[in-house]
Amino acid sequence: MSSDSPTISIKVNEQPARVARGWDLGAVRDAYKPEADILIRNGCPQGAESPLAEGDAVVLIRRGEQPTAEELEALMTARHGPGVHARVKRARVGIAGCGGLGSAVAVALGRLGVGALRLVDFDVVEPSNLNRQQFFVDQIGCHKAQALAQNLARINPYVALEPLDRRITVANAAETFESCDVVAECFDDPAAKRDLTVAMRRGRPATPLVTVSGIAGYGPSDEIQVRRVLGNVWLIGDGVSAAAPGLGLLAPRVAVAAGHQANVILRILLGEES
Amino acid sequence: MSIEIKVNGETRQVEPGVSVAALLAQLGIEPRHLAVEHNGEFIGEDEFAAATLSAGDRLEIVRFVGGG
């Protein structure tokens, strides 16, 4: 296309369009979706006076309107940057245990737009879980994996959710997390934590495993550290604060550890931890 | 005569032939819910007493406490 052509080819909400050379983003909005109040050009929200060039991708969104998958993806790309979004969208992450850690890690990864989440838990939501776990009162008695999938679908309907009501054992761990790029160990029981670590090291040594040990109580947040151990295993926690009578699991410190877990997983998916 | 080994990446002097169980006791680590690798191979809790350490050995010890 010569530069003196009177029109340019762009995309408007994923559809090819031909518009007059010299139009700005506001002119495209006026022509295609005058009610739009979020204008995105090539993944970045921009003002109406932003000039357009051949090949630009424009997404026009009205605040409050339910976006399509393509529009939501354009918004996510705008928020996270194209390099982050494209890589997390291809990933499948396994969540071993959907309690305080697992539900919070899954919510963070769902908001990031991770392509698929395999949610595994054998338990049901109990009233005592609601002090720190990402469930609602009306979900008491529901299977945790299913309940978490319901909540994630409301946050980001374009994540593939794979809930599994299953108790993970040494024997089934490797099979349970087949085709996962990373696995988050989010159990409560220390023997189950150890067993998953051993099973993954033996059965899936190439799959990164992000584990947690020592998050109870309300000790300083900074004592919850991240370190790499045993090759492909990361360990998060203060290493000593076990849940016990008098030292409960409280939402803030569990969230600190879950945030570390989700960020380590993101860094692994982006190739920042190799 | 002591020998040099690495525990979680840090160099330590230990008696030759000391067992993993004895080393854990010296380090004050309760031998429960541990994932231990001796020269890159996992050893179970029932093997700690029989596993002995030689010069240059690498030991990785991860201890899990409850809570999630």
Coordinates of N, CA and C in Angstrom, one line a residue, chain A residues 12-13 26-39 59-63 65-67 71:
Chain A
V12 N -10.7 -3.3 13.9 CA -11.5 -2.7 14.9 C -12.3 -3.8 15.6
N13 N -12.1 -4.0 16.9 CA -12.6 -5.1 17.6 C -12.5 -6.4 16.9
G26 N -10.4 8.7 18.0 CA -11.8 9.2 18.3 C -12.7 9.1 17.0
A27 N -12.1 9.3 15.9 CA -12.9 9.2 14.6 C -13.3 7.7 14.4
V28 N -12.4 6.8 14.7 CA -12.8 5.4 14.6 C -13.9 5.0 15.6
R29 N -13.8 5.5 16.8 CA -14.8 5.3 17.8 C -16.2 5.9 17.3
D30 N -16.1 7.1 16.8 CA -17.4 7.7 16.3 C -18.0 6.9 15.2
A31 N -17.2 6.3 14.4 CA -17.7 5.6 13.2 C -18.2 4.2 13.6
Y32 N -17.5 3.5 14.6 CA -17.8 2.1 14.8 C -18.5 1.9 16.1
K33 N -18.3 2.7 17.1 CA -18.9 2.4 18.4 C -18.9 3.7 19.3
P34 N -19.8 4.6 18.9 CA -19.8 5.9 19.5 C -19.9 5.9 21.1
E35 N -20.6 4.8 21.6 CA -20.8 4.8 23.0 C -19.5 4.3 23.8
A36 N -18.5 3.9 23.0 CA -17.3 3.3 23.7 C -16.6 4.4 24.5
D37 N -16.1 4.1 25.7 CA -15.4 5.1 26.5 C -14.0 4.5 26.9
I38 N -13.7 3.3 26.4 CA -12.3 2.8 26.6 C -11.8 2.6 25.2
L39 N -10.7 3.3 24.8 CA -10.1 3.2 23.5 C -8.7 2.6 23.6
V59 N -9.3 -1.6 19.8 CA -10.4 -2.2 20.5 C -11.2 -1.1 21.2
L60 N -12.5 -1.1 21.0 CA -13.4 -0.1 21.6 C -14.4 -0.8 22.5
I61 N -14.4 -0.3 23.8 CA -15.2 -0.9 24.8 C -16.0 0.1 25.6
R62 N -17.2 -0.3 25.9 CA -18.0 0.6 26.7 C -18.0 0.1 28.2
R63 N -17.6 1.0 29.1 CA -17.5 0.7 30.5 C -18.8 0.0 31.0
E65 N -20.1 -2.7 30.1 CA -20.6 -3.7 29.2 C -19.8 -5.0 29.3
Q66 N -20.5 -6.2 29.2 CA -19.8 -7.5 29.2 C -18.9 -7.6 28.0
P67 N -17.6 -7.7 28.2 CA -16.8 -7.8 27.0 C -16.8 -9.2 26.4
E71 N -12.3 -9.0 23.3 CA -12.2 -7.7 23.9 C -11.5 -7.8 25.3

